[in-house]
Coordinates of C-alpha atoms in Angstrom, one line a residue:
M1 CA 83.0 80.7 40.9
K2 CA 86.9 81.2 40.6
S3 CA 88.8 81.0 44.0
H4 CA 90.9 83.8 44.5
L5 CA 94.6 83.2 46.3
I6 CA 95.8 85.6 48.9
K7 CA 99.1 85.6 50.6
L8 CA 99.4 85.0 54.4
P9 CA 102.3 85.6 56.7
L10 CA 105.3 83.4 56.1
G11 CA 104.7 83.2 52.4
R12 CA 101.9 80.7 52.5
Y13 CA 99.1 80.8 50.0
H14 CA 95.4 79.8 50.8
N15 CA 92.2 80.3 48.8
L16 CA 89.3 82.2 50.2
H17 CA 87.0 79.1 50.4
S18 CA 89.7 77.3 52.6
L19 CA 90.1 80.5 54.6
R20 CA 86.5 80.6 55.5
K21 CA 86.8 76.9 56.9
L22 CA 89.5 78.4 59.3
I23 CA 87.6 81.8 60.3
I24 CA 84.3 80.9 61.0
P25 CA 85.0 78.1 63.8
S26 CA 87.7 80.6 65.3
V27 CA 85.1 83.4 65.3
L28 CA 82.5 81.1 66.9
I29 CA 85.0 79.9 69.7
F30 CA 85.9 83.8 70.6
L31 CA 82.2 84.5 70.9
F32 CA 81.6 81.7 73.2
L33 CA 84.6 82.6 75.3
A34 CA 83.3 86.3 75.5
I35 CA 79.8 85.3 76.6
I36 CA 81.2 83.0 79.3
T37 CA 83.3 86.1 80.4
L38 CA 80.5 88.2 80.4
Y39 CA 78.2 85.8 82.2
D40 CA 80.6 85.8 85.0
Y41 CA 81.0 89.4 85.6
P42 CA 78.9 90.5 88.6
L43 CA 77.0 93.4 87.1
L44 CA 75.5 90.8 84.7
H45 CA 75.0 87.9 86.7
P46 CA 73.2 89.1 90.0
N47 CA 73.4 85.8 91.5
Q48 CA 77.2 86.4 92.0
Q49 CA 76.3 88.6 94.8
N50 CA 75.1 85.6 97.0
R51 CA 78.1 83.6 96.3
N52 CA 80.9 85.9 97.3
S53 CA 80.1 88.4 100.0
F54 CA 81.6 90.2 102.9
S55 CA 80.7 91.6 106.1
P56 CA 81.5 95.5 106.4
S57 CA 81.8 95.2 110.1
S58 CA 81.2 92.7 112.7
S59 CA 77.5 92.4 111.7
S60 CA 76.5 89.1 109.9
S61 CA 75.1 91.1 107.0
S62 CA 76.9 90.6 103.6
S63 CA 77.4 92.2 100.3
S64 CA 79.0 91.7 97.0
S65 CA 82.4 93.4 96.1
F66 CA 83.9 94.1 92.8
N67 CA 86.8 96.1 91.4
S68 CA 88.3 96.3 87.8
S69 CA 89.2 92.8 87.8
P70 CA 85.9 91.1 88.4
S71 CA 87.6 87.8 89.4
I72 CA 88.8 89.2 92.8
Y73 CA 86.2 89.0 95.5
L74 CA 86.3 89.4 99.2
V75 CA 85.8 85.8 101.0
R76 CA 82.5 85.2 102.6
E77 CA 81.8 86.8 106.0
C78 CA 85.2 88.5 105.9
N79 CA 85.4 90.9 109.0
I80 CA 86.7 93.9 106.9
S81 CA 87.1 96.0 110.2
K82 CA 89.9 93.6 111.6
G83 CA 93.3 93.2 110.1
E84 CA 96.8 94.6 109.6
W85 CA 98.6 97.2 107.4
V86 CA 101.0 95.5 105.2
P87 CA 103.3 97.1 102.6
D88 CA 102.1 98.2 99.2
Q89 CA 105.0 99.4 96.9
D90 CA 102.4 100.6 94.1
A91 CA 101.0 103.3 96.5
P92 CA 100.2 106.2 96.4
Y93 CA 97.6 106.3 93.6
Y94 CA 97.6 110.1 93.3
T95 CA 99.6 112.9 94.6
N96 CA 99.7 116.4 95.7
M97 CA 100.5 117.5 91.9
T98 CA 97.7 115.4 90.5
C99 CA 94.8 116.3 92.8
F100 CA 93.8 119.9 93.3
V101 CA 91.3 119.6 96.3
I102 CA 94.0 118.8 99.1
Q103 CA 93.9 121.5 101.9
E104 CA 97.3 122.8 102.6
H105 CA 97.2 121.6 106.2
Q106 CA 97.0 118.1 105.1
N107 CA 99.4 118.4 101.9
C108 CA 102.1 116.5 103.9
M109 CA 104.0 116.1 100.5
K110 CA 104.2 119.6 99.9
Y111 CA 105.6 120.7 103.0
G112 CA 108.7 118.7 103.2
R113 CA 107.7 115.6 105.3
P114 CA 110.8 113.8 105.2
N115 CA 109.5 110.1 105.4
L116 CA 107.1 109.2 102.8
E117 CA 106.9 105.5 103.7
F118 CA 103.7 106.0 105.2
L119 CA 102.2 106.3 102.0
K120 CA 103.3 102.6 101.1
W121 CA 100.6 100.7 103.2
R122 CA 97.4 98.9 102.4
W123 CA 94.7 97.7 104.7
K124 CA 94.6 93.7 104.9
P125 CA 91.4 92.3 106.5
Q126 CA 91.8 89.3 108.3
G127 CA 91.1 86.2 106.0
C128 CA 90.6 88.2 102.6
E129 CA 92.0 90.9 100.4
L130 CA 90.4 94.4 100.1
P131 CA 90.4 95.4 96.5
R132 CA 91.8 98.6 95.5
F133 CA 89.6 101.7 94.8
D134 CA 88.5 101.6 91.1
P135 CA 87.5 105.2 90.1
V136 CA 85.6 104.0 87.0
W137 CA 83.8 101.3 88.8
F138 CA 82.9 103.7 91.5
L139 CA 81.5 106.4 89.2
N140 CA 79.5 103.8 87.2
L141 CA 77.9 102.7 90.4
A142 CA 77.3 106.2 91.3
R143 CA 75.7 107.1 88.2
N144 CA 72.7 109.2 88.5
K145 CA 73.2 108.9 92.2
S146 CA 73.9 111.7 95.1
L147 CA 76.0 111.5 98.3
A148 CA 76.3 113.6 101.2
F149 CA 79.0 113.8 103.7
V150 CA 77.6 115.0 107.3
G151 CA 79.9 116.1 110.0
D152 CA 83.0 117.9 110.8
S153 CA 86.5 118.5 109.1
L154 CA 87.1 114.6 109.1
A155 CA 84.1 114.3 107.0
R156 CA 85.6 117.0 104.8
N157 CA 89.0 115.0 104.9
H158 CA 87.0 111.8 103.6
M159 CA 85.3 113.7 101.0
Q160 CA 88.6 115.1 99.5
S161 CA 90.2 111.7 99.6
L162 CA 87.3 110.5 97.4
M163 CA 87.8 113.3 95.1
C164 CA 91.4 112.7 94.6
L165 CA 90.8 109.0 94.0
L166 CA 88.3 110.1 91.2
S167 CA 90.6 112.6 89.8
K168 CA 92.2 109.8 87.5
V169 CA 88.8 109.7 85.6
A170 CA 87.0 113.0 86.3
Y171 CA 87.1 116.4 88.0
P172 CA 83.6 117.8 89.4
E173 CA 82.2 121.1 88.8
D174 CA 81.4 123.3 91.8
I175 CA 77.8 124.2 91.6
S176 CA 77.5 125.5 95.2
N177 CA 75.0 128.5 95.8
T178 CA 77.4 129.7 98.6
T179 CA 81.0 130.8 98.9
D180 CA 81.1 129.1 102.5
Q181 CA 83.6 126.2 102.0
N182 CA 81.7 124.2 104.8
F183 CA 78.8 123.5 102.4
R184 CA 79.8 122.6 98.9
H185 CA 77.7 121.0 96.3
L186 CA 79.8 119.3 93.3
V187 CA 78.6 117.4 90.3
Y188 CA 80.3 115.1 88.1
S189 CA 78.3 115.9 84.9
N190 CA 79.3 113.0 82.7
Y191 CA 77.8 110.6 85.4
N192 CA 75.2 112.8 86.8
F193 CA 76.7 112.0 90.3
T194 CA 76.7 114.7 93.0
I195 CA 78.7 115.0 96.1
T196 CA 77.5 117.4 99.0
I197 CA 79.3 118.3 102.1
F198 CA 77.3 119.6 105.1
W199 CA 79.3 121.0 108.0
S200 CA 77.7 119.7 111.1
P201 CA 80.2 118.8 113.8
F202 CA 77.6 118.0 116.5
L203 CA 74.9 116.6 114.1
I204 CA 72.6 118.5 116.1
K205 CA 71.4 122.1 116.5
A206 CA 74.3 124.1 118.1
H207 CA 75.7 127.5 118.9
E208 CA 78.7 128.7 120.1
A209 CA 77.8 130.9 123.2
D210 CA 81.2 132.2 124.1
S211 CA 84.5 132.0 121.8
D212 CA 86.9 131.8 124.5
G213 CA 84.8 129.7 127.2
P214 CA 86.2 127.9 130.4
N215 CA 89.6 126.7 128.7
H216 CA 89.9 128.9 125.7
T217 CA 88.3 126.7 123.2
G218 CA 84.7 128.0 123.3
L219 CA 81.6 127.3 125.2
W220 CA 79.0 126.0 123.1
N221 CA 75.2 125.3 123.5
L222 CA 73.9 121.9 122.3
Y223 CA 70.3 121.4 121.8
L224 CA 70.4 117.6 122.3
D225 CA 66.8 116.7 121.1
E226 CA 67.0 119.2 118.0
V227 CA 68.6 117.9 114.7
D228 CA 70.7 120.1 112.6
S229 CA 68.0 121.4 110.0
N230 CA 70.9 122.5 107.7
W231 CA 71.4 118.8 106.6
A232 CA 68.4 117.1 108.0
S233 CA 65.8 119.1 106.0
R234 CA 67.3 118.0 102.8
I235 CA 68.3 114.6 103.2
S236 CA 65.4 113.3 101.1
K237 CA 67.4 114.6 98.0
F238 CA 70.2 112.1 98.8
D239 CA 70.7 108.1 97.7
Y240 CA 73.6 108.1 100.4
I241 CA 74.4 109.9 103.6
I242 CA 77.8 109.3 105.1
M243 CA 77.7 110.5 108.8
S244 CA 80.4 110.7 111.3
S245 CA 81.2 112.6 114.5
G246 CA 83.6 112.7 117.6
N247 CA 86.1 115.2 118.6
W248 CA 84.0 118.3 118.8
F249 CA 82.0 116.8 121.8
S250 CA 85.2 117.3 123.8
R251 CA 84.5 121.1 123.9
P252 CA 83.0 122.8 127.0
S253 CA 79.1 122.7 126.3
M254 CA 75.7 123.4 127.8
F255 CA 73.0 120.9 127.3
Y256 CA 69.6 121.6 126.3
E257 CA 66.6 119.5 125.9
K258 CA 63.1 121.0 125.4
G259 CA 64.6 124.3 125.6
Q260 CA 65.9 123.9 129.2
I261 CA 69.5 123.5 130.6
I262 CA 69.5 120.0 131.8
G263 CA 73.5 119.7 132.5
C264 CA 76.9 120.5 130.6
H265 CA 80.2 119.2 130.1
Y266 CA 83.0 121.2 131.8
C267 CA 81.1 124.3 131.9
L268 CA 82.4 124.9 135.4
V269 CA 79.0 126.7 136.3
N270 CA 77.7 126.4 139.9
N271 CA 74.4 124.3 140.3
I272 CA 74.8 122.9 136.7
T273 CA 75.5 119.1 136.7
D274 CA 78.4 118.0 134.6
L275 CA 76.8 115.1 132.5
T276 CA 80.1 114.7 130.7
L277 CA 80.8 114.6 126.7
R278 CA 79.8 111.0 126.8
Y279 CA 76.0 112.0 127.4
S280 CA 76.1 114.7 124.8
H281 CA 77.8 112.3 122.2
R282 CA 75.2 109.4 122.7
M283 CA 72.0 111.9 122.5
A284 CA 73.3 113.6 119.7
L285 CA 73.6 110.4 117.9
R286 CA 70.3 109.2 119.0
T287 CA 68.6 112.4 117.8
A288 CA 70.1 112.3 114.3
F289 CA 69.4 108.7 113.6
Q290 CA 66.1 109.3 114.7
A291 CA 65.6 112.5 112.3
I292 CA 66.6 109.9 109.5
N293 CA 64.2 107.1 110.6
K294 CA 61.2 109.4 111.1
H295 CA 61.8 111.4 107.5
A296 CA 58.7 110.4 105.5
D297 CA 60.8 111.1 102.2
F298 CA 64.1 109.6 102.7
K299 CA 64.5 106.2 100.8
G300 CA 68.4 106.3 100.6
K301 CA 70.9 104.3 102.7
M302 CA 72.8 105.9 105.8
I303 CA 76.4 104.8 106.3
L304 CA 77.9 105.7 109.9
R305 CA 81.8 106.0 109.8
T306 CA 83.1 105.2 113.2
L307 CA 85.4 107.2 115.3
S308 CA 88.9 108.2 113.6
P309 CA 91.3 108.1 116.8
S310 CA 93.9 110.9 117.2
H311 CA 97.4 109.9 118.1
F312 CA 98.9 112.5 120.3
E313 CA 101.9 111.4 122.3
N314 CA 104.1 113.2 125.1
G315 CA 101.4 115.7 125.8
E316 CA 97.7 116.8 124.9
W317 CA 97.1 118.7 121.6
N318 CA 97.7 122.2 123.2
K319 CA 100.5 121.0 125.4
G320 CA 103.0 119.9 122.9
G321 CA 101.7 116.5 122.0
N322 CA 102.7 115.3 118.6
C323 CA 102.6 112.2 116.4
G324 CA 106.3 111.5 115.1
R325 CA 106.0 107.8 114.2
T326 CA 106.9 106.6 110.8
K327 CA 105.0 103.3 110.5
P328 CA 102.0 101.6 111.3
F329 CA 101.3 99.4 114.7
Q330 CA 100.8 95.9 114.7
S331 CA 97.3 95.0 116.0
N332 CA 98.8 93.7 119.0
E333 CA 100.7 96.8 119.9
T334 CA 98.2 99.3 120.8
Q335 CA 94.2 99.5 121.8
L336 CA 91.7 101.9 121.9
E337 CA 91.3 103.7 125.6
G338 CA 89.6 106.5 127.2
W339 CA 86.8 108.7 125.9
E340 CA 87.7 107.4 122.3
H341 CA 87.0 103.8 123.4
E342 CA 83.7 104.9 125.2
F343 CA 82.7 107.0 121.9
Y344 CA 83.3 104.0 119.7
K345 CA 81.1 101.7 121.9
T346 CA 78.4 104.4 122.1
Q347 CA 78.4 104.8 118.1
V348 CA 78.0 101.0 117.6
D349 CA 75.3 100.9 120.3
E350 CA 73.3 103.7 118.9
F351 CA 73.7 102.4 115.8
R352 CA 72.7 99.0 116.4
K353 CA 69.5 100.2 117.8
A354 CA 68.7 102.8 115.0
E355 CA 69.5 100.2 112.4
K356 CA 66.9 97.9 113.9
E357 CA 64.2 100.6 113.7
A358 CA 65.3 101.4 110.0
K359 CA 64.7 97.7 109.0
Q360 CA 61.3 97.8 110.2
K361 CA 60.8 101.0 107.9
G362 CA 62.5 99.4 104.9
L363 CA 65.4 101.6 105.4
Q364 CA 69.2 100.6 105.2
F365 CA 71.6 101.6 107.6
M366 CA 75.3 100.5 107.0
L367 CA 78.3 100.7 109.4
M368 CA 81.6 101.5 108.0
D369 CA 83.8 100.6 111.0
A370 CA 87.1 101.7 110.2
T371 CA 88.2 102.5 114.0
E372 CA 90.7 99.8 114.4
A373 CA 92.4 100.3 111.0
M374 CA 92.9 103.9 111.8
L375 CA 94.1 103.3 115.4
L376 CA 97.1 101.3 113.8
R377 CA 98.2 104.3 111.6
P378 CA 99.9 106.8 113.9
D379 CA 102.3 107.7 111.2
G380 CA 99.4 109.1 108.9
H381 CA 98.8 112.4 110.5
P382 CA 100.2 115.9 109.1
S383 CA 101.8 116.7 112.5
R384 CA 103.8 119.9 111.8
Y385 CA 103.9 119.2 108.1
G386 CA 100.9 121.4 107.1
H387 CA 103.1 124.4 106.7
W388 CA 106.6 125.3 105.8
A389 CA 108.9 124.9 109.0
H390 CA 110.2 128.3 108.6
E391 CA 106.8 130.2 108.8
N392 CA 106.2 132.4 111.6
V393 CA 102.7 130.8 112.5
T394 CA 101.5 129.3 115.7
L395 CA 99.9 126.1 115.0
Y396 CA 99.4 123.1 117.2
N397 CA 100.8 119.5 115.9
D398 CA 97.8 118.2 113.8
C399 CA 97.4 114.5 115.0
V400 CA 93.7 114.4 114.1
H401 CA 93.3 115.0 110.5
W402 CA 95.0 112.8 107.9
C403 CA 97.7 113.3 105.1
L404 CA 96.4 113.3 101.6
P405 CA 97.3 111.0 99.8
G406 CA 97.3 108.7 103.1
P407 CA 95.8 106.0 105.3
I408 CA 92.0 107.4 104.9
D409 CA 91.9 106.6 101.1
M410 CA 91.2 103.2 102.6
W411 CA 87.7 104.5 103.7
N412 CA 86.8 104.8 100.2
D413 CA 87.8 101.3 99.6
L414 CA 85.4 100.5 102.0
L415 CA 82.9 102.8 100.4
L416 CA 83.2 101.3 97.2
Q417 CA 82.4 97.7 98.6
M418 CA 79.3 99.1 100.5
L419 CA 78.1 100.8 97.4
S420 CA 78.6 97.6 95.4
M421 CA 75.8 96.0 97.7

């Protein structure tokens, strides 16, 4: 057979027979390297999960962690809830122009906040690096799954942050069967991944008995031993439930158990014992956890996100308090105090009790301990930048919710790690 000559770059000539001798070994080497790379990829190498793990809270439980660069892992037993905020000049990873779900009162970029340095930080846990959120990796992990957020407006804030981070890759379709913005059902059809939000600020059955109340913030009836059926009756449909609670328990409330008044918080009614907001918060958490543990058909994972502190200074929320700081605290510059500290301890305490029971039933409870990280971010709230300064509106400075983009995007960095387990 006659060998044909072909011209290669730089003017050199080779026949096909000689060329095969060069190409075949090169192809074999390439395939070998590709196989090694795939073997080291966590999705294809399940034992990797045991070699590189982290603790999502102070618990000793561990999980694997992934991002778009499979060579980056968290250090074994890294306590992700402790750390510092460090500069990140690459942030933010979306803006108010690229994400359509940012609510007006959290749109700090739109309403003229003069200092945007609050965007240029990332959470650095002690002893390890927290990989950045990877929307492609998240959506592939969440394929054919369902996720529910249960709580108050901070739960919605969390959901909107997730949707903004995912907006680089996909937008969901709203398939809600109601116009109530507190109950939304969204689907990422290409991944068959659904997100649902349930408005349930107390987690339990609650009714506003007086819209004004003792201090003009309303008076609520709280049924401490009855879970809110709006979310609890549907939990069997979800693979993941992210639950959170906090600020609403500071409102004046009447407490009911077995249909009878057993006390209150700041109700100012004679002959009714003030059991304080601490009692209602603990009992509500206990009731919510029991509803999950006793649900015969729930087979998913429950994630409790711990308290997100507010940062009012120089006054309370309705007495001129504000949050005007422009950079994070260092961990030695502040500490959690008062009822927020007690709420946090209660959350962890009730979670541990429920987690123990859940393990006996084969369920998985997970703690997203973000409290310290958020305590260090007094600069991340909307303050007065949730509306135009010249608008003739009466609004309190918002030091409870978080700007988007902003510090709470870190919650979804944590969520990605937890779903990777």
